[in-house]
GROMACS .gro file of C-alpha atoms in nm:
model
  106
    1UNK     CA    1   0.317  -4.105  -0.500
    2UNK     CA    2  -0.003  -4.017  -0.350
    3UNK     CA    3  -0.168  -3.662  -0.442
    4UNK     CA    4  -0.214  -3.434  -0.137
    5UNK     CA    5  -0.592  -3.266  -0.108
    6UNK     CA    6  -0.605  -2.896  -0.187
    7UNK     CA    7  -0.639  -2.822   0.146
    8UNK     CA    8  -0.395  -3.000   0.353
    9UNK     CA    9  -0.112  -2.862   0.554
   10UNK     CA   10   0.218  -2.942   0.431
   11UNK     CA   11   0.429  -2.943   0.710
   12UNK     CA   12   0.776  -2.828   0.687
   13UNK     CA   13   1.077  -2.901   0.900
   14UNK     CA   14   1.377  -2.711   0.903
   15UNK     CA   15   1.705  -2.869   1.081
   16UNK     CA   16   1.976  -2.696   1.228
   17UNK     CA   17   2.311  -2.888   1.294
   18UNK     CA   18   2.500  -2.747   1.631
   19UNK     CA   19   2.766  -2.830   1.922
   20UNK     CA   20   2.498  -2.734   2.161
   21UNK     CA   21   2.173  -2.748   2.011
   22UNK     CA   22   1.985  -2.697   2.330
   23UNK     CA   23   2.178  -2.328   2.377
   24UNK     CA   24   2.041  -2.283   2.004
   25UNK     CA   25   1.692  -2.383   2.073
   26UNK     CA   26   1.671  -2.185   2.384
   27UNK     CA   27   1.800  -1.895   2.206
   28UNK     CA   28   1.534  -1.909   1.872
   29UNK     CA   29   1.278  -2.018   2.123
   30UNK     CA   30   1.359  -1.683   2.285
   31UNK     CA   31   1.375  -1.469   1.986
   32UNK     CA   32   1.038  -1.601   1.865
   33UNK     CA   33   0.868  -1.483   2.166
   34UNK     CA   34   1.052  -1.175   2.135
   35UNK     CA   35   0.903  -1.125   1.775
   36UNK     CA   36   0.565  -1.255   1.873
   37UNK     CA   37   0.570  -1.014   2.163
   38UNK     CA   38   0.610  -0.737   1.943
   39UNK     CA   39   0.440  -0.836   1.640
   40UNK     CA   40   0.101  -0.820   1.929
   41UNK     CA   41   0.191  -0.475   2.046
   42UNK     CA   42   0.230  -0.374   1.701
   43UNK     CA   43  -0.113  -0.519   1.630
   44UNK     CA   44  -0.258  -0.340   1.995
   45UNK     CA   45  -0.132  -0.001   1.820
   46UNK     CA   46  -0.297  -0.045   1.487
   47UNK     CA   47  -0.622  -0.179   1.651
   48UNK     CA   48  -0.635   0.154   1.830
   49UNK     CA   49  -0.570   0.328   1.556
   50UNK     CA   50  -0.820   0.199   1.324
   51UNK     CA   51  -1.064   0.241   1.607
   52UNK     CA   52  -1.012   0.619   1.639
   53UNK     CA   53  -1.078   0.655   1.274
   54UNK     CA   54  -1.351   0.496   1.283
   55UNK     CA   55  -1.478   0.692   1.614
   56UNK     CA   56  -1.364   0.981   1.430
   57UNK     CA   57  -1.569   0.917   1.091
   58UNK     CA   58  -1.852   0.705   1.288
   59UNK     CA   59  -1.781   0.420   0.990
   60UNK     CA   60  -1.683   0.107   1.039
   61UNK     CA   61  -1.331   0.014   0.894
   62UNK     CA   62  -1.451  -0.246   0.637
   63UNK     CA   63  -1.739   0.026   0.544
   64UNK     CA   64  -1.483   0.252   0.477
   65UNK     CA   65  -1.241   0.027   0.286
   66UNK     CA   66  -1.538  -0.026   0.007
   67UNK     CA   67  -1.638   0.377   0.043
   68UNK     CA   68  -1.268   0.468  -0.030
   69UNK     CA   69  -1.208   0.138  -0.307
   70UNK     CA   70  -1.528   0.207  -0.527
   71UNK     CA   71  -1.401   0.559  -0.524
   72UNK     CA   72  -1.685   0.775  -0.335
   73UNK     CA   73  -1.457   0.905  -0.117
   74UNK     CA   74  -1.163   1.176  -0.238
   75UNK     CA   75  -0.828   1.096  -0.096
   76UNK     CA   76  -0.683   1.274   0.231
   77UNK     CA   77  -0.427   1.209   0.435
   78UNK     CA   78  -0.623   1.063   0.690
   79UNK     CA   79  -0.789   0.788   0.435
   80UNK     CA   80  -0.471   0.692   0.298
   81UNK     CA   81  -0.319   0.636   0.665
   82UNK     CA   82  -0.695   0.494   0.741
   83UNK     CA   83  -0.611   0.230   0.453
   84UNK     CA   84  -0.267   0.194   0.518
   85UNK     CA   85  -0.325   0.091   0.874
   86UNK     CA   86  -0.599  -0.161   0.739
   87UNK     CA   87  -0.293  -0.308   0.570
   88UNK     CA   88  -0.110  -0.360   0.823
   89UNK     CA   89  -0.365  -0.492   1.048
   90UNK     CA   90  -0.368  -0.773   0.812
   91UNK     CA   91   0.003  -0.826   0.778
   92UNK     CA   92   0.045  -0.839   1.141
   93UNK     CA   93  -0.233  -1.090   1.176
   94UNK     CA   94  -0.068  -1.265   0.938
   95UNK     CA   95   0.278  -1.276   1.072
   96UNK     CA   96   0.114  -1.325   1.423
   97UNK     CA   97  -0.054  -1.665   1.277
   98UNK     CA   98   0.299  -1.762   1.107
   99UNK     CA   99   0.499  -1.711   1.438
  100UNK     CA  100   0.229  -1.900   1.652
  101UNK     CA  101   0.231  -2.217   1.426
  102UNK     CA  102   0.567  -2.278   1.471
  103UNK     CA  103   0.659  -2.605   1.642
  104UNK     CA  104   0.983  -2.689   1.766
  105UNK     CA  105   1.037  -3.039   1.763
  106UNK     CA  106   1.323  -3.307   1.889
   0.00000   0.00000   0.00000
């Protein structure tokens, strides 16, 4: 057995047994696009958000991210939607990246 390097990308393949496996693929091929296309406006909205705090506060969102974590700034309503929209900035990128290395295969 030969020991794969830290970094490399372990590819898994998922099968799916069907009388009419092209119907299927069309239809997952579908919904993934479906879920991509909404995952990116979900991402469009957040961007905008995070920009009008920023506008808003005239800070950066990473500058205020290590303002509000090394506690110099007091909580509010708009810093704890500030920080939960930094979350989900980076789940969305993350589910984006998922959804976009997917690679349907015969």
């Amino acid at each position: 057995m030969t020991a794969q390097p830290i970094n490399a990308k372990i590819t898994n393949i998922i099968k799916l047994r069907s009388n009419h496996p092209a119907s299927i693929k069309e239809m997952i091929q579908s919904d993934f696009a479906k879920r991509l296309q909404s995952l990116e406006i979900g991402l469009q909205k957040t961007q905008t958000r995070l920009e009008q705090f920023e506008t808003k506060y005239q800070w950066s969102t990473e500058t205020f991210v290590n303002l509000f974590t090394s506690d110099q700034l007091q909580h509010s309503f708009d810093f704890d939607e500030w920080l939960g929209e930094t979350w989900m900035l980076a789940k969305l990128q993350q589910k984006i990246a998922i959804v976009k290395e997917i690679e349907f295969v015969d």
